[in-house]
Amino acid sequence: MLFNRTYGITNGVICGFGTIAILWSSLANCQTLHAGPPSSTMSLPMSGPENATRPTYEHGKLMRFVRSSSNGWANNISITDAVTQKTTSLRFWPAKVQNMTIVAVSYGEDQKLSVSAHTMTPTGPQSYLYTVDQDGTAIQTTPTEDYLATRIVRMADGSTWTLGIAHALQESTSKQYKNYDAFRHYAANGQLLEHLWPRWGDDIDIVTSSTREDGSRVLIAHSKTGMPDKTFGPPFFGPTSGFARPMSLFMVNNGDNVVIYDGVNSKIHLWQSKLKKLTSWKISERLSGMSVNGLALLSNGTILASRTGVSANSNASAGDAHAGLFSLKVLSNSFATWSPVKVEGRGMATTGDFRVLGSDNGKFVYVDAALFPHQAAWGSIESTQP
């Protein structure tokens, strides 16, 4: 096992189990967070690839991509530079590929892209992790075999952290799934450096799938002794599914740290790669009708999320205090909640159209109803003593 569950953060602060401003603050400097007015805006491209994903922001670039495409697509990745506001559309198509589904894209500080894709080749379906130059050329191709990376973040050193799923065993006549490590770290040259976080726990070997008489699917986990260990039902792939709706799972990074939001199980995880520690919190507040639609990790360690929807216990006509911009607030060693962040100059960010796209050092990049689809804006986090 490459990690231990931690309770608290060794090199940082949990402000009396308050708002996370982790890793570089002291307990004496625990502060309340407020979001300042936009310091700048950038124009969003008025046109782009048809059926492209919603934009995300990493390292000065706003990105969109087309998930499924055929060889006839001229362009399938769009990159807009925050400084020049110039949009570049590129065509990424590896050699000998018949058709392709791009699953995830991440832009790194080294000005290269990591791309996870599921492709059809003459020998059958394959999963790959690519390093791609800004002209769309694949300069590194890493076969990931039966493992499909569904969320990825490219690090400053050119390596890539991935969260993903493994396909059913090809040789099996029935649906069998070998237990696997869902969280993996690939070097810039494609070498698998680390793998951890077993999908079904340490003691499980194989999971089999069967269908009940009523048509429902059940999974049976078999321990390493070969005996059935436990039975459970859908979601079939749980939190690591690349086929879950996009707002169920987010992964963002900042330097050597990676944050994962798992909306399926209502958990948030912090991976500190230098310390090789994974810290997990259960989100104590689960609101029916609400979902996270954006996640950002600021340079000071603050974790921000935007939420959308209307909770069951709110008056929709009066606005929903559960929607808008929030920072992670730790309540105990195991539990956390989302604390509203005040956006100066516009009041509380309670509109369901508010969405965080990413972070830019100490600022977050966002769109809302007043900006989208024409502009994105930068918001600053002001620290004031409570």
Coordinates of C-alpha atoms in Angstrom, one line a residue:
M1 CA 0.0 0.0 0.0
L2 CA 1.4 3.3 -1.1
F3 CA -0.6 5.6 1.2
N4 CA -2.1 5.8 4.6
R5 CA -5.3 7.4 5.5
T6 CA -4.5 10.6 7.3
Y7 CA -6.5 12.6 9.8
G8 CA -5.6 16.2 9.4
I9 CA -2.9 17.7 7.2
T10 CA 0.7 17.5 8.3
N11 CA 2.1 20.5 6.6
G12 CA -0.9 22.8 6.8
V13 CA -3.7 23.9 8.8
I14 CA -7.3 23.0 9.5
C15 CA -8.5 26.2 10.9
G16 CA -10.1 24.9 14.1
F17 CA -11.7 22.5 11.6
G18 CA -12.7 25.5 9.6
T19 CA -12.2 26.7 6.1
I20 CA -9.4 24.9 4.4
A21 CA -6.5 27.2 3.4
I22 CA -4.2 24.2 3.5
L23 CA -0.5 23.7 3.3
W24 CA 1.0 27.2 3.7
S25 CA -0.9 28.9 6.5
S26 CA -0.6 28.8 10.3
L27 CA -3.3 28.2 12.8
A28 CA -2.9 31.8 14.1
N29 CA -3.5 33.1 10.6
C30 CA -6.8 31.3 10.1
Q31 CA -9.0 33.6 8.0
T32 CA -12.4 34.0 6.5
L33 CA -12.6 33.9 2.8
H34 CA -14.4 36.4 0.5
A35 CA -14.4 36.5 -3.2
G36 CA -13.5 39.9 -4.7
P37 CA -14.9 41.5 -7.8
P38 CA -13.5 40.4 -11.2
S39 CA -10.1 41.9 -11.9
S40 CA -10.1 41.0 -15.5
T41 CA -12.2 39.2 -18.1
M42 CA -11.5 37.2 -21.3
S43 CA -13.6 36.7 -24.3
L44 CA -14.9 33.2 -25.0
P45 CA -14.7 32.0 -28.6
M46 CA -18.0 32.6 -30.3
S47 CA -17.5 29.4 -32.3
G48 CA -15.7 26.2 -31.7
P49 CA -15.9 22.5 -32.4
E50 CA -19.5 21.3 -32.8
N51 CA -20.7 19.3 -29.8
A52 CA -17.7 20.4 -27.8
T53 CA -17.5 20.0 -24.0
R54 CA -18.0 22.9 -21.6
P55 CA -14.9 25.0 -21.2
T56 CA -12.3 24.4 -18.5
Y57 CA -9.3 26.5 -17.5
E58 CA -5.8 25.4 -16.7
H59 CA -2.5 27.4 -16.8
G60 CA -3.7 30.3 -18.8
K61 CA -5.7 28.3 -21.3
L62 CA -9.4 27.8 -21.8
M63 CA -10.1 24.4 -23.3
R64 CA -12.9 22.5 -25.0
F65 CA -12.9 19.2 -26.9
V66 CA -15.1 16.9 -28.9
R67 CA -15.6 13.6 -27.2
S68 CA -16.5 11.4 -30.1
S69 CA -15.3 12.0 -33.6
S70 CA -14.5 10.3 -36.8
N71 CA -11.6 10.6 -39.1
G72 CA -13.4 13.3 -41.0
W73 CA -13.3 15.9 -38.2
A74 CA -11.1 18.8 -39.0
N75 CA -10.6 19.9 -35.4
N76 CA -11.5 18.3 -32.1
I77 CA -9.6 20.4 -29.5
S78 CA -10.0 24.2 -29.0
I79 CA -7.5 26.2 -26.9
T80 CA -8.0 29.9 -26.0
D81 CA -5.1 31.9 -24.6
A82 CA -6.0 34.1 -21.6
V83 CA -3.4 36.8 -22.5
T84 CA -3.7 37.0 -26.3
Q85 CA -7.3 35.8 -26.3
K86 CA -6.4 34.0 -29.5
T87 CA -8.2 30.7 -30.1
T88 CA -6.4 27.8 -31.7
S89 CA -8.3 24.8 -33.0
L90 CA -6.3 21.7 -33.5
R91 CA -6.9 18.2 -35.0
F92 CA -5.7 15.4 -32.8
W93 CA -5.9 12.0 -34.6
P94 CA -3.3 9.2 -33.8
A95 CA -2.1 7.1 -36.7
K96 CA -3.9 3.8 -37.5
V97 CA -7.0 4.8 -35.5
Q98 CA -10.4 4.0 -37.1
N99 CA -12.5 6.0 -34.6
M100 CA -11.9 7.6 -31.3
T101 CA -13.5 8.8 -28.1
I102 CA -11.6 11.5 -26.2
V103 CA -12.4 11.0 -22.6
A104 CA -10.3 13.7 -20.8
V105 CA -7.9 16.5 -21.7
S106 CA -5.5 18.4 -19.4
Y107 CA -3.2 21.3 -20.2
G108 CA 0.1 21.5 -18.3
E109 CA 2.6 24.2 -17.3
D110 CA 5.0 22.7 -19.9
Q111 CA 2.5 23.9 -22.6
K112 CA 1.7 20.3 -23.6
L113 CA -1.6 18.4 -23.3
S114 CA -2.3 15.0 -21.7
V115 CA -5.1 13.3 -23.6
S116 CA -6.9 10.1 -22.5
A117 CA -8.7 8.3 -25.4
H118 CA -10.5 5.1 -26.2
T119 CA -9.8 4.0 -29.8
M120 CA -10.7 1.3 -32.3
T121 CA -7.6 -0.1 -34.0
P122 CA -7.3 -3.0 -36.5
T123 CA -6.6 -5.3 -33.5
G124 CA -9.6 -4.1 -31.5
P125 CA -10.5 -1.5 -28.8
Q126 CA -7.6 0.1 -27.0
S127 CA -7.1 2.7 -24.2
Y128 CA -4.2 5.2 -24.4
L129 CA -2.7 8.1 -22.6
Y130 CA -1.1 10.6 -25.0
T131 CA 1.2 13.6 -24.6
V132 CA 0.2 16.0 -27.3
D133 CA 1.9 19.1 -28.7
Q134 CA 0.0 22.3 -29.4
D135 CA -0.2 21.5 -33.1
G136 CA -2.1 18.2 -32.3
T137 CA 0.9 15.9 -32.7
A138 CA 1.1 13.0 -30.3
I139 CA 4.7 13.0 -29.1
Q140 CA 4.2 10.2 -26.5
T141 CA 1.8 7.3 -26.7
T142 CA 1.2 5.1 -23.6
P143 CA -1.0 2.1 -23.9
T144 CA -2.9 1.6 -20.7
E145 CA -4.3 -1.8 -21.6
D146 CA -7.6 -2.5 -19.9
Y147 CA -7.4 0.7 -17.8
L148 CA -9.2 3.8 -19.1
A149 CA -8.3 7.1 -17.5
T150 CA -11.5 9.1 -17.1
R151 CA -10.2 12.1 -15.2
I152 CA -6.6 13.4 -15.7
V153 CA -4.4 16.3 -14.5
R154 CA -1.0 17.1 -16.1
M155 CA 1.6 18.1 -13.6
A156 CA 4.4 20.7 -13.9
D157 CA 7.0 18.0 -14.6
G158 CA 5.1 16.6 -17.5
S159 CA 3.7 13.6 -15.6
T160 CA 0.0 12.8 -15.4
W161 CA -2.2 11.7 -12.5
T162 CA -5.2 9.7 -13.6
L163 CA -8.4 8.4 -12.1
G164 CA -10.1 5.6 -14.1
I165 CA -11.8 2.3 -14.6
A166 CA -10.8 -1.2 -15.8
H167 CA -12.7 -3.1 -18.4
A168 CA -14.1 -6.6 -17.9
L169 CA -11.6 -9.4 -18.3
Q170 CA -11.6 -10.2 -22.0
E171 CA -11.2 -13.9 -21.6
S172 CA -14.1 -14.3 -19.2
T173 CA -17.3 -15.8 -20.5
S174 CA -19.3 -14.0 -17.8
K175 CA -18.8 -10.5 -16.6
Q176 CA -15.8 -10.5 -14.3
Y177 CA -13.8 -7.5 -13.2
K178 CA -10.3 -7.8 -11.7
N179 CA -9.8 -5.5 -8.8
Y180 CA -7.5 -2.7 -9.8
D181 CA -5.9 0.5 -8.5
A182 CA -8.0 3.4 -9.8
F183 CA -5.6 6.2 -9.1
R184 CA -2.4 6.1 -11.2
H185 CA 0.7 8.3 -11.9
Y186 CA 2.4 8.2 -15.3
A187 CA 5.8 9.7 -16.0
A188 CA 6.3 12.0 -19.0
N189 CA 7.9 9.0 -20.8
G190 CA 4.8 6.9 -20.1
Q191 CA 6.2 4.8 -17.3
L192 CA 3.7 3.9 -14.6
L193 CA 5.3 5.4 -11.5
E194 CA 2.6 4.8 -8.8
H195 CA -0.7 3.2 -8.5
L196 CA -3.0 3.1 -5.5
W197 CA -6.6 3.2 -4.2
P198 CA -8.0 -0.3 -4.9
R199 CA -11.4 0.1 -6.5
W200 CA -13.0 -2.5 -4.2
G201 CA -10.7 -2.5 -1.2
D202 CA -7.6 -4.4 -0.3
D203 CA -9.0 -7.8 0.3
I204 CA -11.1 -8.2 -2.9
D205 CA -9.7 -10.1 -5.9
I206 CA -12.5 -10.4 -8.6
V207 CA -16.0 -8.9 -8.8
T208 CA -18.6 -10.7 -10.9
S209 CA -21.8 -9.3 -12.4
S210 CA -25.1 -11.1 -12.5
T211 CA -28.7 -10.1 -13.3
R212 CA -31.6 -10.8 -10.9
E213 CA -35.0 -12.1 -12.1
D214 CA -36.4 -8.5 -11.9
G215 CA -33.7 -7.4 -14.3
S216 CA -31.6 -5.5 -11.7
R217 CA -27.9 -5.9 -11.7
V218 CA -25.9 -7.1 -8.7
L219 CA -22.2 -7.3 -8.2
I220 CA -20.6 -10.0 -6.1
A221 CA -17.1 -9.3 -4.7
H222 CA -14.9 -12.4 -4.2
S223 CA -12.1 -12.2 -1.6
K224 CA -8.6 -13.4 -2.4
T225 CA -9.4 -16.8 -0.9
G226 CA -12.0 -17.2 -3.8
M227 CA -15.0 -17.1 -1.5
P228 CA -17.8 -14.5 -2.1
D229 CA -17.2 -11.6 0.3
K230 CA -20.1 -9.2 -0.2
T231 CA -22.9 -8.2 -2.5
F232 CA -23.7 -4.8 -3.7
G233 CA -25.7 -3.0 -6.4
P234 CA -25.2 -0.2 -8.9
P235 CA -23.8 2.4 -9.5
F236 CA -21.8 -0.2 -11.5
F237 CA -18.5 1.5 -11.5
G238 CA -19.2 3.9 -8.6
P239 CA -17.1 7.0 -8.2
T240 CA -14.4 6.2 -10.8
S241 CA -16.8 5.8 -13.7
G242 CA -16.0 7.8 -16.8
F243 CA -19.6 7.2 -17.9
A244 CA -21.2 8.9 -14.9
R245 CA -22.6 12.3 -15.7
P246 CA -19.8 14.9 -15.7
M247 CA -20.9 16.7 -12.6
S248 CA -20.5 13.5 -10.5
L249 CA -16.7 13.5 -10.6
F250 CA -14.0 16.3 -10.7
M251 CA -10.2 16.2 -10.4
V252 CA -8.0 19.3 -10.2
N253 CA -4.4 19.9 -9.3
N254 CA -2.1 22.6 -7.9
G255 CA 1.6 22.0 -7.9
D256 CA 2.1 18.6 -6.2
N257 CA -1.4 18.3 -4.8
V258 CA -4.5 16.7 -6.4
V259 CA -8.1 17.2 -5.3
I260 CA -10.9 14.7 -6.3
Y261 CA -14.6 15.4 -5.7
D262 CA -16.7 12.3 -5.8
G263 CA -20.3 13.3 -6.1
V264 CA -21.5 9.7 -6.3
N265 CA -20.4 9.0 -2.7
S266 CA -20.4 12.7 -1.6
K267 CA -16.7 12.7 -0.7
I268 CA -13.7 14.9 -1.3
H269 CA -10.1 13.6 -1.3
L270 CA -6.8 15.4 -1.1
W271 CA -3.7 13.6 -2.4
Q272 CA -0.3 15.1 -1.4
S273 CA 2.1 13.5 -3.7
K274 CA 5.3 14.5 -2.0
L275 CA 4.0 13.1 1.3
K276 CA 2.2 10.2 -0.4
K277 CA -0.9 10.9 1.8
L278 CA -4.5 10.7 0.9
T279 CA -6.9 12.6 3.1
S280 CA -10.6 12.0 2.7
W281 CA -13.7 13.8 4.0
K282 CA -17.4 12.9 3.7
I283 CA -19.5 15.9 2.7
S284 CA -22.0 16.1 5.6
E285 CA -24.6 18.1 3.7
R286 CA -26.3 16.3 0.8
L287 CA -29.0 18.4 -0.8
S288 CA -31.6 16.8 -3.1
G289 CA -31.6 18.6 -6.4
M290 CA -28.2 20.2 -6.0
S291 CA -24.9 19.3 -7.8
V292 CA -21.4 20.6 -8.1
N293 CA -20.7 22.0 -11.5
G294 CA -17.2 23.2 -11.1
L295 CA -14.1 22.7 -8.9
A296 CA -10.9 24.7 -8.3
L297 CA -7.8 24.4 -6.2
L298 CA -6.1 27.8 -5.6
S299 CA -2.4 28.3 -5.1
N300 CA -2.8 28.7 -1.3
G301 CA -4.6 25.4 -1.1
T302 CA -8.2 26.7 -0.9
I303 CA -10.7 24.3 -2.4
L304 CA -13.6 26.0 -4.2
A305 CA -16.7 24.5 -5.8
S306 CA -19.7 26.0 -7.6
R307 CA -23.1 24.4 -7.2
T308 CA -26.2 24.5 -9.3
G309 CA -29.8 23.4 -9.0
V310 CA -32.6 24.1 -6.5
S311 CA -32.6 22.2 -3.2
A312 CA -35.9 20.7 -2.1
N313 CA -36.1 23.0 1.0
S314 CA -35.5 26.3 -0.8
N315 CA -37.8 28.8 -2.3
A316 CA -36.9 28.9 -6.0
S317 CA -38.5 32.2 -6.6
A318 CA -36.4 33.8 -3.9
G319 CA -33.2 32.3 -5.1
D320 CA -31.3 29.4 -3.5
A321 CA -28.7 30.0 -0.9
H322 CA -27.4 26.5 -1.6
A323 CA -26.3 27.4 -5.1
G324 CA -23.3 29.5 -6.2
L325 CA -19.7 29.6 -4.9
F326 CA -18.4 27.7 -1.9
S327 CA -15.2 26.8 -0.1
L328 CA -14.5 23.6 1.6
K329 CA -14.9 23.7 5.4
V330 CA -13.6 20.8 7.5
L331 CA -15.8 19.9 10.4
S332 CA -13.9 17.0 11.9
N333 CA -11.3 14.4 10.9
S334 CA -13.8 12.6 8.7
F335 CA -16.4 15.2 7.7
A336 CA -16.5 18.5 5.8
T337 CA -19.1 20.8 4.3
W338 CA -19.4 23.6 1.7
S339 CA -19.3 27.1 3.2
P340 CA -20.7 30.0 1.1
V341 CA -18.2 32.5 -0.3
K342 CA -19.2 36.2 -0.6
V343 CA -18.6 37.7 -4.0
E344 CA -18.0 41.4 -3.5
G345 CA -19.7 43.7 -5.9
R346 CA -22.4 41.2 -6.7
G347 CA -23.5 39.9 -3.3
M348 CA -23.7 36.2 -2.6
A349 CA -23.1 34.0 -5.7
T350 CA -26.5 32.4 -5.4
T351 CA -27.3 32.1 -9.1
G352 CA -27.4 28.6 -10.4
D353 CA -25.7 29.9 -13.6
F354 CA -22.5 30.5 -11.7
R355 CA -19.8 28.0 -12.6
V356 CA -16.1 27.8 -11.7
L357 CA -13.9 26.8 -14.7
G358 CA -10.6 26.5 -12.9
S359 CA -7.9 28.5 -11.0
D360 CA -5.2 31.0 -11.9
N361 CA -2.8 31.2 -9.0
G362 CA -4.7 32.9 -6.2
K363 CA -7.7 33.6 -8.3
F364 CA -10.6 31.5 -9.7
V365 CA -11.9 31.7 -13.2
Y366 CA -15.7 31.6 -13.6
V367 CA -18.7 32.3 -15.8
D368 CA -22.2 33.3 -14.9
A369 CA -25.4 34.3 -16.6
A370 CA -24.2 37.8 -17.0
L371 CA -21.0 36.7 -18.7
F372 CA -21.7 33.5 -20.5
P373 CA -21.4 32.7 -23.4
H374 CA -19.3 35.8 -24.2
Q375 CA -16.8 36.2 -21.4
A376 CA -15.1 34.5 -18.5
A377 CA -14.0 36.5 -15.5
W378 CA -11.3 36.3 -12.8
G379 CA -12.4 36.5 -9.1
S380 CA -9.9 37.1 -6.3
I381 CA -10.1 35.7 -2.8
E382 CA -9.7 38.4 -0.1
S383 CA -8.5 37.4 3.3
T384 CA -10.1 39.3 6.2
Q385 CA -10.0 38.6 9.9
P386 CA -13.3 37.2 11.2

